[in-house]
Amino acid sequence: NAPAEYGIFGRLEAIMLVLSGIVLLREKLSIVKAAGVSVAFLASICLITTWDVSHQALFYGSVYVIGMTVGGVIVKQLLDQKVASPVALLMLRTWTVAASAVGVVLVNGALFHVVRNGIQFTDVLVATATGVTMLVIIGFRYQALTRIQLWEFSAMAPVSAVVSTILLRIGGAELGAGPALAMILIGVGEALVHSRSLLRSRAEAEVM
């Protein structure tokens, strides 16, 4: 069920980032990029309808998305207002570490598992690996906020579903038409969101 659960995380996070960026931070949204966001949404919906999703995963995903959205809005405001870099950096690092620690618990359901079954060495390894991975990913995402708008993360959010699907496929799970279509849609959505930025960067490089 991991791909569907990651799909829920991605979809909820995408919606919250779009609303927060446009409503709270008053960021502009072009027609082309709006189309990219919509395509990414369709990808998440495709994943959600392909697999069964547990209520526990939905709860974990909702809490995770709220935390990530709050962190994104706060960090983006600090960067936009040009707060002294040490302050912004401290805020970014603090929230990144906190979000990673919470993510370990939420994604793995570690607390509930330990209470029911006792702690196992493999559980510690999985939780640690998850925490380190989230730490790196969240750090890179917040760092990218210095160059792009908050809502643009909406197209990036479902990418974890693609990663999860690929890992399951490597592990021997079957990849049906639904997940394959979702992966294609996610790629198309991200391409649309970043198309103008890529063209602008290429044009600037040619001028130089």
XYZ file of C-alpha atoms in Angstrom:
208
model
C 0.000 0.000 0.000
C 3.002 2.311 0.169
C 2.513 3.938 -3.261
C -1.109 4.818 -2.503
C -0.194 6.155 0.917
C 2.590 8.293 -0.539
C 0.090 9.400 -3.151
C -2.166 10.708 -0.407
C 0.757 12.526 1.215
C 1.658 14.096 -2.096
C -1.870 15.117 -2.974
C -2.640 16.669 0.411
C 0.680 18.457 0.505
C 0.193 19.748 -3.021
C -3.211 21.219 -2.193
C -1.963 22.850 0.997
C 1.111 24.322 -0.687
C -0.917 25.794 -3.534
C -3.439 27.359 -1.158
C -0.751 28.636 1.207
C 1.378 30.073 -1.579
C -1.439 31.819 -3.430
C -3.687 32.868 -0.524
C -1.238 33.526 2.317
C 1.875 34.578 0.403
C 0.018 36.000 -2.633
C 2.206 34.226 -5.155
C 1.270 34.383 -8.832
C 0.154 31.292 -10.714
C 0.434 31.143 -14.516
C -1.919 29.109 -16.720
C 0.848 26.738 -17.821
C 1.998 26.062 -14.286
C -1.595 25.681 -13.093
C -1.974 22.965 -15.728
C 1.142 21.269 -14.367
C -0.270 21.320 -10.850
C -3.538 19.811 -12.102
C -1.713 17.004 -13.878
C 0.249 16.233 -10.707
C -3.032 16.074 -8.793
C -4.389 13.563 -11.306
C -1.297 11.436 -10.772
C -1.880 11.300 -7.031
C -5.552 10.501 -7.494
C -4.582 7.686 -9.857
C -2.316 6.183 -7.220
C -4.926 6.539 -4.506
C -7.586 4.730 -6.534
C -5.172 1.971 -7.554
C -4.348 0.721 -4.049
C -6.288 0.356 -0.808
C -5.325 2.990 1.750
C -5.590 2.546 5.506
C -7.174 5.117 7.807
C -3.974 5.101 9.836
C -1.970 6.146 6.782
C -4.434 8.939 6.063
C -4.054 10.250 9.610
C -0.257 10.091 9.495
C -0.225 11.772 6.108
C -2.509 14.592 7.253
C -0.371 15.409 10.280
C 2.793 15.259 8.186
C 1.351 17.547 5.508
C 0.215 20.141 8.041
C 3.673 20.240 9.598
C 5.433 20.520 6.254
C 3.081 23.264 5.055
C 3.568 25.349 8.186
C 7.323 24.921 7.901
C 7.322 25.885 4.234
C 5.282 29.053 4.806
C 7.449 30.181 7.725
C 10.757 29.564 5.966
C 9.548 31.181 2.736
C 8.447 34.300 4.625
C 11.813 34.526 6.331
C 13.607 34.303 2.995
C 11.284 36.748 1.211
C 11.614 39.334 3.964
C 15.395 39.009 3.759
C 15.803 38.245 7.429
C 19.434 38.019 8.508
C 20.767 34.796 7.026
C 21.876 33.273 10.366
C 18.314 33.607 11.666
C 16.761 32.078 8.551
C 19.336 29.299 8.541
C 18.703 28.488 12.194
C 14.962 28.373 11.553
C 15.437 26.130 8.531
C 17.727 23.719 10.328
C 15.546 23.538 13.432
C 12.372 22.819 11.491
C 14.117 20.335 9.213
C 15.398 18.287 12.126
C 12.027 18.431 13.887
C 10.094 17.471 10.752
C 12.441 14.555 10.124
C 12.062 13.260 13.666
C 8.276 13.495 13.506
C 8.298 11.923 10.059
C 10.056 8.832 11.359
C 7.243 8.260 13.823
C 4.439 9.076 11.409
C 5.626 7.188 8.344
C 6.562 4.035 10.201
C 3.901 4.135 12.903
C 6.737 3.297 15.281
C 4.984 4.182 18.531
C 1.975 1.943 17.852
C 4.183 -0.872 16.623
C 6.410 -0.826 19.712
C 3.434 -0.856 22.069
C 1.881 -3.867 20.324
C 4.892 -5.949 19.341
C 7.908 -4.609 21.201
C 10.868 -2.975 19.525
C 12.918 -4.927 16.993
C 16.407 -4.177 15.680
C 15.139 -4.074 12.096
C 12.536 -1.492 13.095
C 15.285 0.730 14.472
C 17.238 0.439 11.226
C 14.196 1.254 9.099
C 13.238 4.213 11.267
C 16.796 5.548 11.214
C 17.093 5.210 7.447
C 13.740 6.925 6.984
C 14.740 9.773 9.268
C 18.036 10.386 7.480
C 16.336 10.274 4.086
C 13.665 12.746 5.140
C 16.290 15.012 6.652
C 18.124 15.233 3.333
C 14.986 15.617 1.218
C 13.398 18.275 3.419
C 16.664 20.165 3.632
C 17.004 20.304 -0.158
C 13.384 21.333 -0.564
C 13.666 24.250 1.838
C 16.940 25.296 0.267
C 15.163 25.431 -3.094
C 12.722 27.988 -1.662
C 15.409 30.616 -2.200
C 14.832 30.256 -5.969
C 11.198 29.232 -6.539
C 7.765 30.000 -5.137
C 6.189 27.906 -2.404
C 3.298 26.602 -4.502
C 5.725 25.195 -7.080
C 6.436 22.404 -4.621
C 2.930 21.174 -5.419
C 4.218 19.413 -8.534
C 7.210 18.017 -6.662
C 5.200 16.674 -3.733
C 3.901 13.469 -5.401
C 7.388 12.499 -6.572
C 7.770 10.355 -3.447
C 5.006 8.150 -4.862
C 7.139 7.487 -7.920
C 10.131 6.572 -5.764
C 7.996 4.264 -3.652
C 6.536 2.567 -6.734
C 9.976 2.000 -8.258
C 11.307 0.492 -5.023
C 8.333 -1.860 -4.807
C 8.905 -2.908 -8.421
C 12.558 -3.645 -7.672
C 11.388 -5.674 -4.697
C 9.254 -7.881 -6.933
C 5.844 -6.185 -6.745
C 3.804 -5.977 -9.939
C 3.516 -2.591 -11.645
C 0.048 -2.207 -13.130
C -1.294 0.320 -15.608
C -2.455 2.671 -12.849
C 0.936 3.262 -11.206
C 2.657 3.480 -14.586
C 0.203 6.143 -15.755
C 0.642 8.023 -12.483
C 4.420 8.117 -12.907
C 4.017 9.524 -16.426
C 1.542 12.167 -15.254
C 3.833 13.240 -12.435
C 6.685 13.721 -14.882
C 4.480 15.730 -17.244
C 3.191 17.863 -14.381
C 6.664 18.700 -13.132
C 7.804 19.515 -16.666
C 4.932 21.972 -17.114
C 5.523 23.647 -13.767
C 9.204 24.207 -14.464
C 9.080 24.655 -18.246
C 9.349 28.436 -18.293
C 12.042 28.456 -15.630
C 14.119 26.006 -17.666
C 13.657 28.026 -20.867
C 14.619 31.226 -19.085
C 17.744 29.647 -17.600
C 18.746 28.287 -21.014
C 18.233 31.684 -22.645
C 20.353 33.385 -19.998
C 23.096 30.812 -20.514
C 23.083 31.419 -24.278
C 23.368 35.185 -23.759
C 26.335 34.720 -21.475
